[in-house]
């Protein structure tokens, strides 16, 4: 349901009392009250039901309001008693919502860090992605994802779904965890819903036909608190008809019944939906083409520049001021903003002249127009002028679409009015400008405070302009950063203030100090939240490891108490847990930075939000954020196995350095990040059947030995799962053959590649691999090398698998521990290669061609065989007599009438899974292959000792050289080619 709010709030400072008391007009739709004793719902499942999600992603959403969040209670529960697969959404004893998923023998749980507030509506959503990431979202804020270890990857929920307790059939004494409170808008989706999709629809009622929606209970039934005893179930609004059966509800009175309490009251901005707040827009080009313009009712003629354009120039140290009118104090002075085109606006932000509060607008009207002529009243109110010159926010009752906004003074005592900025506000979940990290250009400097992305340097601090990326809000004195963050209804753009009053360090060229006002001065102890939104655009989650190479320094006056990364607090018992320092005392620091390396465990693909909680006990406050010296977006090479590659925890990351050390023909450059060459995989037949050789070429001109390691997934354990089982244990250095214990089916193999700084020709001695398997490098010329690594996998059937190769001189790869196929290496390159491994190809013995008399050949076959031969050549033999069929076969086999035909003869030494063969021919030196048999010649399927095949080729002529090839059709759908064989007769 959409919450209708008739509310006007001025969010200029949380330290001042609200001048308008909120009133909320709630939707008249119903919710369902659970008594916490025995009330429950049961949604029927059954084999093949809409809840049997299997390997796909899914989402469950609902609104809840409980008076007892500190009591363990179950919201949604289902369990397959045969497979033990289980889904449970519950509230734990700490009042935190928790999502548990069990896939039989593997499970994971993710708990949201924010406790639910008693007697308050909260929106809860849980998501399982198709690649097994779990997450939970409370009131639009996600927790940190958890990943469930893959077993079969299937969630078999073909049983009933329990709502409000954790049993399916009959209650079990004392273990039922009944829900106490009200519930509304229960939704089941068979798709993974994004954070933005969840936020956008959380406050809306659905139609029931939305894509992926498989069950939907809106609880809009009966008469609120009336006699509803005739109602037996809660209606599913989708076409699936999974109606929830009511058990034990009294269905009369104000509890255990349908009630009129479904209005969801949140602390979000009045005009905005759940998960949104008010954010200021920025004039895209002040004074230029496409920029906004401003006009005023009058402009002061006093000495100075008081032009109306200063209200939209993105600066707070330039001002508009009206002409004085001593005869008519309430003269209705106003400023009008033209945004150039219609925009959806939810409010207006006003900065007054901090150097002269006597001209600040107090009583006001906001009007809107689409044509600049006819204006309609949007809202009225009163602003404060006895606080610091910081942003004051006027929130509209609802969003409006307009081109022109007018702020009009209605203050009786104000004969002159003016201001520094008037900025439209919009409802959104993050800032207007957000830098984006990619593998090619991560734009890390844009995260710096006061950074100008156009010039690559800091904005001029004397301009006191808006920061393009950072936002700031004043908050109450608190130690609960996340709670205060969720309360912020309106953000202002941080202001670039430079090195002004206070004990502040000088910033580098790429950053500048920012604050909440143009002076950075306050007249009381204050606390602020500084917010940065940024995007991560990478192929998959594993690539987030590249960001750990970036380290930021944060300076503040007078200290950083907490850092939130996507809702996760780094404050642990009053200290910052920064990884390298788990007890960093960030609060009292002044000239000492708080340094944070971007933690891939806290980041995610898409939108990310970082919040710094700054406390100040002095009169001045500000923040400086920039990269450490020498840190930045280091060029990297990342392994590129596809997303479907099992459950790999993280990707291999190699820092690209200047020294030539790479796989393939050249070092990967920043564009593209990975060149995908230098590796070829070869399989064998015959005596070497089952063997796989990886030929790896590259260059090592580092003047130091490098280690080339190959990893073959599933070779030892037969499971392609993104992990590489240890094929060996040893006590000596890697690859020296000392203390190695041979294991069956090696998955890891390493060989040393010496450096060739002098570019001379060097012959490398054969070096044993991990388990004694063969690994050898050939002659180097000009530092180039070619190495063969031989694997002996134990797959019994055709298998899609992957091999990974890492070349590096990182000391970790020369330790007594097995070098890792994942993680960061200080140099070198990684390559991934796919392979369909097939251990059951046929082994061809001999292939030859002979001349055979056509008549004798045809006479050997009965009528059925003759028809089959004709059919194999694509000749129609329908309704032919036996005699006619024989004549037709003679003509088919002997088109030139010489009485003979070429007969191709081949033998196989072994066949496993061979369904049949196709035979193709072309003339030696020709370009086009001709298929001889239109239909496949049946094989022997399972013949350990092989067999013998004969097939006539009517198109072959005597004394002509031909090339023939055989194509084997395998039982699992793949094909193998053999040849070509040069034959003549």
Coordinates of N, CA, C and O in Angstrom, one line a residue, residues 683-824:
X683 N 43.7 -32.6 -25.4 CA 43.4 -33.9 -24.9 C 43.9 -34.9 -25.8 O 44.3 -34.6 -27.0
X684 N 43.9 -36.2 -25.4 CA 44.5 -37.3 -26.2 C 43.6 -38.4 -26.3 O 42.6 -38.6 -25.6
X685 N 43.9 -39.3 -27.3 CA 43.3 -40.6 -27.5 C 44.3 -41.7 -27.4 O 45.5 -41.4 -27.3
X686 N 43.9 -42.9 -27.5 CA 44.8 -44.0 -27.5 C 45.5 -44.2 -26.2 O 44.8 -44.1 -25.1
X687 N 46.8 -44.4 -26.2 CA 47.5 -44.7 -25.0 C 47.5 -43.6 -24.0 O 47.6 -43.8 -22.8
X688 N 47.4 -42.3 -24.5 CA 47.4 -41.2 -23.6 C 46.0 -40.7 -23.3 O 45.8 -39.6 -22.8
X689 N 45.0 -41.5 -23.6 CA 43.6 -41.1 -23.4 C 43.4 -40.8 -21.9 O 43.8 -41.5 -21.0
X690 N 42.8 -39.6 -21.6 CA 42.6 -39.2 -20.2 C 43.6 -38.1 -19.8 O 43.4 -37.5 -18.7
X691 N 44.6 -37.9 -20.6 CA 45.6 -36.9 -20.2 C 45.3 -35.6 -20.8 O 44.7 -35.5 -21.9
X692 N 45.6 -34.5 -20.1 CA 45.4 -33.2 -20.6 C 46.7 -32.4 -20.4 O 47.3 -32.4 -19.4
X693 N 47.1 -31.8 -21.5 CA 48.3 -31.0 -21.5 C 47.9 -29.5 -21.7 O 47.2 -29.2 -22.7
X694 N 48.4 -28.7 -20.8 CA 48.2 -27.3 -20.9 C 49.6 -26.7 -21.4 O 50.6 -26.8 -20.7
X695 N 49.6 -26.1 -22.6 CA 50.7 -25.4 -23.1 C 50.6 -23.9 -22.7 O 49.6 -23.2 -23.2
X696 N 51.5 -23.4 -21.9 CA 51.4 -22.0 -21.5 C 52.6 -21.2 -22.0 O 53.8 -21.6 -21.8
X697 N 52.4 -20.2 -22.7 CA 53.5 -19.3 -23.2 C 53.4 -18.0 -22.6 O 52.4 -17.5 -22.1
X698 N 54.6 -17.3 -22.5 CA 54.6 -16.0 -21.9 C 56.0 -15.4 -21.9 O 56.9 -15.9 -22.6
X699 N 56.3 -14.5 -21.0 CA 57.6 -13.8 -20.9 C 57.9 -13.5 -19.4 O 57.0 -13.1 -18.7
X700 N 59.2 -13.8 -19.1 CA 59.7 -13.4 -17.8 C 61.0 -12.7 -17.9 O 62.1 -13.4 -18.1
X701 N 61.0 -11.4 -17.9 CA 62.2 -10.7 -18.0 C 62.4 -9.8 -16.7 O 62.9 -8.7 -16.8
X702 N 62.1 -10.4 -15.6 CA 62.2 -9.7 -14.3 C 63.6 -9.9 -13.7 O 63.8 -9.3 -12.6
X703 N 64.5 -10.7 -14.3 CA 65.8 -11.0 -13.7 C 65.6 -11.8 -12.4 O 66.6 -11.9 -11.6
X704 N 64.5 -12.4 -12.2 CA 64.2 -13.3 -11.0 C 63.4 -14.4 -11.4 O 62.6 -14.4 -12.3
X705 N 63.5 -15.6 -10.7 CA 62.6 -16.7 -11.0 C 61.2 -16.4 -10.8 O 60.8 -15.6 -9.9
X706 N 60.3 -16.9 -11.6 CA 58.9 -16.8 -11.4 C 58.3 -18.2 -11.3 O 58.9 -19.2 -11.6
X707 N 57.1 -18.3 -10.7 CA 56.4 -19.6 -10.5 C 55.2 -19.6 -11.4 O 54.4 -18.7 -11.4
X708 N 55.1 -20.6 -12.3 CA 54.0 -20.9 -13.1 C 53.2 -22.0 -12.5 O 53.7 -23.1 -12.4
X709 N 52.0 -21.7 -12.0 CA 51.1 -22.7 -11.4 C 49.8 -22.9 -12.2 O 49.2 -21.9 -12.6
X710 N 49.5 -24.2 -12.4 CA 48.2 -24.5 -13.0 C 47.3 -25.2 -12.1 O 47.7 -26.0 -11.2
X711 N 46.0 -25.0 -12.2 CA 45.0 -25.6 -11.3 C 43.9 -26.1 -12.2 O 43.4 -25.4 -13.1
X712 N 43.6 -27.4 -12.0 CA 42.6 -28.1 -12.9 C 41.4 -28.5 -12.0 O 41.5 -29.4 -11.2
X713 N 40.3 -27.8 -12.1 CA 39.2 -28.0 -11.2 C 38.5 -29.4 -11.4 O 38.2 -29.8 -12.5
X714 N 38.4 -30.1 -10.3 CA 37.7 -31.4 -10.3 C 38.6 -32.6 -10.7 O 38.1 -33.7 -10.8
X715 N 39.8 -32.4 -11.0 CA 40.7 -33.5 -11.5 C 40.9 -34.6 -10.5 O 40.9 -35.7 -10.8
X716 N 40.9 -34.2 -9.2 CA 41.2 -35.2 -8.2 C 39.9 -35.8 -7.6 O 39.7 -37.0 -7.4
X717 N 38.9 -34.9 -7.3 CA 37.7 -35.3 -6.7 C 36.5 -35.5 -7.6 O 35.4 -35.9 -7.2
X718 N 36.7 -35.2 -8.9 CA 35.6 -35.3 -9.9 C 34.5 -34.3 -9.8 O 33.5 -34.5 -10.4
X719 N 34.7 -33.3 -8.9 CA 33.6 -32.3 -8.7 C 34.1 -30.9 -9.2 O 35.1 -30.4 -8.7
X720 N 33.4 -30.3 -10.2 CA 33.7 -29.0 -10.6 C 33.0 -28.0 -9.7 O 31.8 -27.8 -9.9
X721 N 33.7 -27.4 -8.8 CA 33.0 -26.6 -7.8 C 33.7 -25.3 -7.5 O 33.4 -24.6 -6.5
X722 N 34.7 -25.0 -8.3 CA 35.4 -23.7 -8.0 C 36.5 -23.8 -7.0 O 37.1 -22.8 -6.7
X723 N 36.7 -25.0 -6.5 CA 37.8 -25.2 -5.5 C 38.8 -26.2 -6.1 O 38.5 -26.9 -7.0
X724 N 40.1 -26.1 -5.6 CA 41.1 -27.0 -6.1 C 41.7 -27.8 -5.0 O 42.4 -27.3 -4.1
X725 N 41.3 -29.1 -4.9 CA 41.7 -30.0 -3.8 C 43.2 -30.2 -3.9 O 43.8 -30.2 -5.0
X726 N 43.8 -30.3 -2.7 CA 45.3 -30.5 -2.7 C 45.6 -31.8 -3.2 O 45.1 -32.9 -2.8
X727 N 46.5 -31.8 -4.3 CA 46.9 -33.1 -4.9 C 48.2 -33.6 -4.2 O 48.6 -34.7 -4.6
X728 N 48.8 -32.9 -3.3 CA 50.1 -33.3 -2.8 C 50.3 -32.6 -1.4 O 49.8 -31.5 -1.1
X729 N 51.1 -33.2 -0.6 CA 51.8 -32.5 0.5 C 53.3 -32.6 0.4 O 53.8 -33.5 -0.2
X730 N 54.0 -31.6 0.9 CA 55.4 -31.6 0.7 C 56.1 -30.8 1.8 O 55.4 -29.9 2.4
X731 N 57.4 -30.9 2.0 CA 58.1 -30.2 3.0 C 59.2 -29.2 2.3 O 59.6 -28.3 3.0
X732 N 59.6 -29.5 1.1 CA 60.6 -28.7 0.5 C 59.9 -27.5 -0.2 O 58.7 -27.2 0.0
X733 N 60.7 -26.8 -1.0 CA 60.1 -25.7 -1.8 C 59.2 -26.2 -2.9 O 59.4 -27.3 -3.4
X734 N 58.3 -25.4 -3.3 CA 57.4 -25.8 -4.3 C 58.1 -26.2 -5.6 O 58.9 -25.4 -6.1
X735 N 57.8 -27.4 -6.1 CA 58.4 -27.8 -7.3 C 59.8 -28.4 -7.3 O 60.4 -28.7 -8.3
X736 N 60.3 -28.6 -6.1 CA 61.7 -29.1 -6.0 C 61.7 -30.6 -5.8 O 62.7 -31.3 -5.8
X737 N 60.5 -31.2 -5.7 CA 60.4 -32.7 -5.6 C 60.8 -33.2 -4.3 O 60.8 -34.5 -4.1
X738 N 61.0 -32.4 -3.3 CA 61.4 -32.9 -1.9 C 60.2 -33.1 -1.1 O 59.3 -32.2 -0.9
X739 N 60.1 -34.3 -0.5 CA 59.0 -34.6 0.5 C 57.6 -34.6 -0.1 O 56.7 -34.5 0.6
X740 N 57.5 -34.8 -1.4 CA 56.2 -34.8 -2.1 C 55.5 -36.2 -1.9 O 56.1 -37.2 -1.9
X741 N 54.2 -36.1 -1.6 CA 53.4 -37.4 -1.5 C 52.5 -37.4 -2.7 O 51.6 -36.5 -2.8
X742 N 52.6 -38.4 -3.5 CA 51.7 -38.5 -4.7 C 50.3 -38.8 -4.3 O 50.0 -39.6 -3.5
X743 N 49.4 -38.0 -4.9 CA 48.0 -38.3 -4.8 C 47.4 -38.5 -6.2 O 47.9 -38.1 -7.2
X744 N 46.3 -39.2 -6.2 CA 45.6 -39.6 -7.4 C 44.9 -38.4 -8.0 O 44.1 -37.7 -7.4
X745 N 45.2 -38.1 -9.3 CA 44.5 -37.0 -10.0 C 45.0 -35.6 -9.5 O 44.4 -35.1 -8.6
X746 N 46.1 -35.1 -10.0 CA 46.5 -33.8 -9.5 C 45.7 -32.7 -10.0 O 45.2 -32.6 -11.1
X747 N 45.4 -31.8 -9.1 CA 44.6 -30.5 -9.5 C 45.5 -29.3 -9.5 O 45.1 -28.3 -10.0
X748 N 46.7 -29.4 -8.9 CA 47.7 -28.3 -8.8 C 49.0 -28.8 -9.4 O 49.5 -29.9 -9.1
X749 N 49.6 -27.9 -10.2 CA 50.9 -28.3 -10.8 C 51.7 -27.0 -10.9 O 51.2 -26.0 -11.5
X750 N 53.0 -26.9 -10.4 CA 53.8 -25.7 -10.5 C 55.1 -26.1 -11.1 O 55.7 -27.2 -10.9
X751 N 55.7 -25.1 -11.8 CA 57.1 -25.2 -12.3 C 57.7 -23.8 -12.3 O 57.1 -22.8 -12.5
X752 N 59.0 -23.8 -12.0 CA 59.7 -22.5 -11.9 C 60.2 -22.1 -13.3 O 60.6 -22.9 -14.1
X753 N 60.0 -20.8 -13.6 CA 60.5 -20.2 -14.9 C 61.5 -19.2 -14.5 O 61.2 -18.1 -14.0
X754 N 62.8 -19.5 -14.8 CA 63.9 -18.5 -14.5 C 63.7 -17.2 -15.2 O 63.2 -17.1 -16.3
X755 N 64.2 -16.1 -14.6 CA 64.2 -14.8 -15.3 C 65.4 -14.8 -16.3 O 66.4 -15.5 -16.2
X756 N 65.2 -14.0 -17.3 CA 66.2 -13.9 -18.4 C 66.6 -12.5 -18.7 O 66.2 -11.9 -19.7
X757 N 67.3 -11.8 -17.7 CA 67.5 -10.4 -17.8 C 68.5 -10.1 -18.9 O 68.4 -9.0 -19.5
X758 N 69.4 -11.1 -19.3 CA 70.3 -10.8 -20.3 C 69.8 -11.1 -21.7 O 70.5 -11.0 -22.7
X759 N 68.6 -11.7 -21.8 CA 68.0 -12.1 -23.1 C 68.8 -13.1 -23.8 O 68.7 -13.2 -25.0
X760 N 69.6 -13.9 -23.1 CA 70.3 -14.9 -23.8 C 69.5 -16.2 -23.9 O 68.4 -16.3 -23.2
X761 N 69.9 -17.1 -24.7 CA 69.1 -18.4 -24.8 C 69.4 -19.3 -23.7 O 70.6 -19.6 -23.3
X762 N 68.4 -19.8 -23.0 CA 68.6 -20.6 -21.8 C 67.7 -21.8 -22.0 O 66.5 -21.7 -22.3
X763 N 68.3 -23.0 -21.7 CA 67.5 -24.2 -21.7 C 67.1 -24.6 -20.3 O 68.0 -24.7 -19.4
X764 N 65.8 -24.8 -20.1 CA 65.4 -25.1 -18.7 C 65.4 -26.6 -18.5 O 64.8 -27.3 -19.3
X765 N 65.9 -27.0 -17.3 CA 65.8 -28.4 -17.0 C 64.4 -28.7 -16.5 O 63.6 -27.9 -16.1
X766 N 64.0 -30.0 -16.8 CA 62.7 -30.4 -16.3 C 62.6 -30.4 -14.8 O 63.5 -30.8 -14.1
X767 N 61.5 -29.8 -14.3 CA 61.3 -29.6 -12.9 C 60.0 -30.5 -12.5 O 59.0 -30.3 -13.1
X768 N 60.1 -31.3 -11.5 CA 59.0 -32.1 -11.1 C 57.8 -31.2 -10.7 O 58.0 -30.1 -10.1
X769 N 56.6 -31.6 -10.9 CA 55.5 -30.9 -10.5 C 55.0 -31.3 -9.1 O 55.7 -32.0 -8.4
X770 N 53.8 -31.0 -8.8 CA 53.4 -31.2 -7.4 C 53.4 -32.7 -7.0 O 53.8 -33.0 -5.9
X771 N 52.8 -33.5 -7.9 CA 52.7 -34.9 -7.4 C 53.5 -35.8 -8.4 O 53.2 -36.9 -8.7
X772 N 54.6 -35.3 -8.9 CA 55.4 -36.0 -9.8 C 54.9 -36.0 -11.2 O 55.5 -36.7 -12.1
X773 N 53.8 -35.3 -11.5 CA 53.3 -35.3 -12.8 C 54.3 -34.5 -13.7 O 55.1 -33.6 -13.2
X774 N 54.3 -34.7 -15.0 CA 55.3 -34.1 -15.9 C 55.0 -32.6 -16.0 O 53.9 -32.2 -16.3
X775 N 56.0 -31.8 -15.9 CA 55.9 -30.4 -16.2 C 57.3 -30.0 -16.7 O 58.3 -30.2 -16.1
X776 N 57.3 -29.4 -17.9 CA 58.6 -29.0 -18.5 C 58.4 -27.7 -19.3 O 57.4 -27.4 -19.9
X777 N 59.5 -26.9 -19.3 CA 59.5 -25.7 -20.1 C 60.6 -25.8 -21.2 O 61.6 -26.4 -20.9
X778 N 60.3 -25.3 -22.3 CA 61.2 -25.4 -23.5 C 62.1 -24.2 -23.5 O 62.1 -23.3 -22.6
X779 N 63.0 -24.1 -24.5 CA 64.0 -23.1 -24.6 C 63.4 -21.7 -24.6 O 62.4 -21.4 -25.3
X780 N 64.1 -20.8 -23.8 CA 63.7 -19.4 -23.8 C 64.5 -18.6 -24.8 O 65.7 -18.8 -25.0
X781 N 63.9 -17.8 -25.6 CA 64.6 -16.8 -26.5 C 64.0 -15.4 -26.2 O 62.8 -15.2 -26.2
X782 N 64.9 -14.5 -25.8 CA 64.5 -13.2 -25.4 C 63.5 -13.2 -24.3 O 62.5 -12.4 -24.4
X783 N 63.7 -14.0 -23.3 CA 62.9 -14.1 -22.1 C 61.5 -14.7 -22.4 O 60.7 -14.8 -21.5
X784 N 61.2 -15.2 -23.6 CA 60.0 -15.9 -23.8 C 60.1 -17.3 -23.4 O 61.2 -18.0 -23.5
X785 N 59.0 -17.9 -23.0 CA 59.0 -19.3 -22.6 C 57.7 -20.0 -23.1 O 56.7 -19.4 -23.4
X786 N 57.9 -21.3 -23.1 CA 56.7 -22.2 -23.4 C 56.8 -23.4 -22.5 O 57.8 -24.1 -22.5
X787 N 55.8 -23.6 -21.7 CA 55.8 -24.7 -20.7 C 54.6 -25.6 -20.9 O 53.5 -25.1 -21.3
X788 N 54.9 -26.9 -20.8 CA 53.8 -27.9 -20.8 C 53.5 -28.4 -19.4 O 54.5 -28.9 -18.8
X789 N 52.3 -28.3 -19.0 CA 51.9 -28.9 -17.7 C 50.9 -30.0 -18.0 O 49.9 -29.8 -18.7
X790 N 51.2 -31.2 -17.5 CA 50.3 -32.4 -17.8 C 49.5 -32.8 -16.6 O 50.0 -33.0 -15.5
X791 N 48.2 -32.9 -16.8 CA 47.3 -33.3 -15.8 C 46.6 -34.6 -16.2 O 46.5 -35.0 -17.4
X792 N 46.2 -35.3 -15.2 CA 45.6 -36.7 -15.4 C 44.3 -36.7 -14.6 O 44.2 -37.3 -13.5
X793 N 43.3 -36.0 -15.1 CA 42.0 -36.0 -14.3 C 41.3 -37.3 -14.3 O 41.6 -38.2 -15.1
X794 N 40.4 -37.5 -13.3 CA 39.7 -38.7 -13.1 C 38.2 -38.7 -13.4 O 37.4 -39.5 -12.9
X795 N 37.8 -37.8 -14.3 CA 36.4 -37.8 -14.7 C 36.1 -39.1 -15.5 O 36.9 -39.6 -16.3
X796 N 34.9 -39.5 -15.3 CA 34.4 -40.8 -16.0 C 33.5 -40.5 -17.2 O 33.2 -41.4 -17.9
X797 N 33.1 -39.3 -17.3 CA 32.2 -38.9 -18.4 C 32.6 -37.5 -18.9 O 33.4 -36.8 -18.3
X798 N 31.9 -37.1 -20.0 CA 32.2 -35.7 -20.5 C 31.8 -34.7 -19.5 O 30.8 -34.7 -18.9
X799 N 32.8 -33.7 -19.2 CA 32.6 -32.8 -18.1 C 33.1 -31.4 -18.6 O 34.2 -31.3 -19.2
X800 N 32.3 -30.4 -18.3 CA 32.7 -29.0 -18.5 C 33.5 -28.6 -17.3 O 32.9 -28.6 -16.2
X801 N 34.7 -28.3 -17.5 CA 35.5 -27.8 -16.3 C 36.4 -26.7 -16.7 O 36.3 -26.1 -17.9
X802 N 37.2 -26.2 -15.8 CA 38.0 -25.0 -16.0 C 39.4 -25.2 -15.4 O 39.6 -26.0 -14.5
X803 N 40.4 -24.6 -16.1 CA 41.7 -24.6 -15.6 C 42.2 -23.2 -15.4 O 41.8 -22.3 -16.1
X804 N 43.0 -23.0 -14.4 CA 43.5 -21.6 -14.1 C 45.0 -21.7 -14.0 O 45.6 -22.7 -13.6
X805 N 45.6 -20.6 -14.5 CA 47.1 -20.5 -14.5 C 47.5 -19.2 -14.0 O 47.0 -18.1 -14.4
X806 N 48.5 -19.2 -13.1 CA 49.0 -18.0 -12.5 C 50.5 -18.0 -12.6 O 51.2 -18.9 -12.3
X807 N 51.0 -16.8 -13.1 CA 52.5 -16.6 -13.2 C 52.8 -15.4 -12.4 O 52.3 -14.3 -12.6
X808 N 53.7 -15.6 -11.4 CA 54.1 -14.5 -10.6 C 55.5 -14.8 -9.9 O 55.8 -16.0 -9.8
X809 N 56.2 -13.8 -9.5 CA 57.4 -14.0 -8.7 C 57.1 -13.6 -7.3 O 58.1 -13.5 -6.5
X810 N 55.9 -13.5 -6.9 CA 55.5 -13.2 -5.5 C 56.1 -14.3 -4.6 O 56.0 -15.5 -4.9
X811 N 56.7 -13.8 -3.5 CA 57.4 -14.8 -2.6 C 56.4 -15.8 -2.0 O 56.8 -16.9 -1.7
X812 N 55.1 -15.5 -1.9 CA 54.1 -16.4 -1.4 C 54.1 -17.7 -2.2 O 53.8 -18.8 -1.7
X813 N 54.4 -17.6 -3.5 CA 54.3 -18.8 -4.4 C 55.6 -19.6 -4.3 O 55.6 -20.7 -5.0
X814 N 56.6 -19.2 -3.6 CA 57.8 -20.0 -3.4 C 57.8 -20.6 -2.0 O 58.8 -21.1 -1.6
X815 N 56.8 -20.4 -1.2 CA 56.8 -20.9 0.2 C 56.5 -22.4 0.2 O 56.2 -23.0 -0.8
X816 N 56.6 -23.0 1.4 CA 56.3 -24.4 1.5 C 54.8 -24.7 1.5 O 54.4 -25.9 1.4
X817 N 54.0 -23.7 1.6 CA 52.6 -23.9 1.4 C 52.2 -23.8 0.0 O 52.8 -23.2 -0.8
X818 N 51.1 -24.5 -0.4 CA 50.7 -24.6 -1.7 C 50.2 -23.2 -2.2 O 49.4 -22.5 -1.5
X819 N 50.7 -22.6 -3.3 CA 50.3 -21.3 -3.8 C 48.8 -21.4 -4.1 O 48.2 -22.3 -4.6
X820 N 48.1 -20.3 -3.7 CA 46.7 -20.2 -3.8 C 46.2 -19.9 -5.2 O 46.8 -19.0 -5.9
X821 N 45.1 -20.5 -5.7 CA 44.6 -20.1 -7.0 C 43.8 -18.8 -6.9 O 43.3 -18.3 -7.9
X822 N 43.6 -18.3 -5.7 CA 42.8 -17.0 -5.6 C 43.6 -16.0 -4.8 O 44.7 -16.3 -4.3
X823 N 43.1 -14.8 -4.7 CA 43.8 -13.8 -3.9 C 44.7 -12.9 -4.7 O 44.8 -13.1 -5.9
X824 N 45.4 -12.0 -4.0 CA 46.3 -11.0 -4.7 C 47.7 -11.5 -4.8 O 48.3 -12.0 -3.9

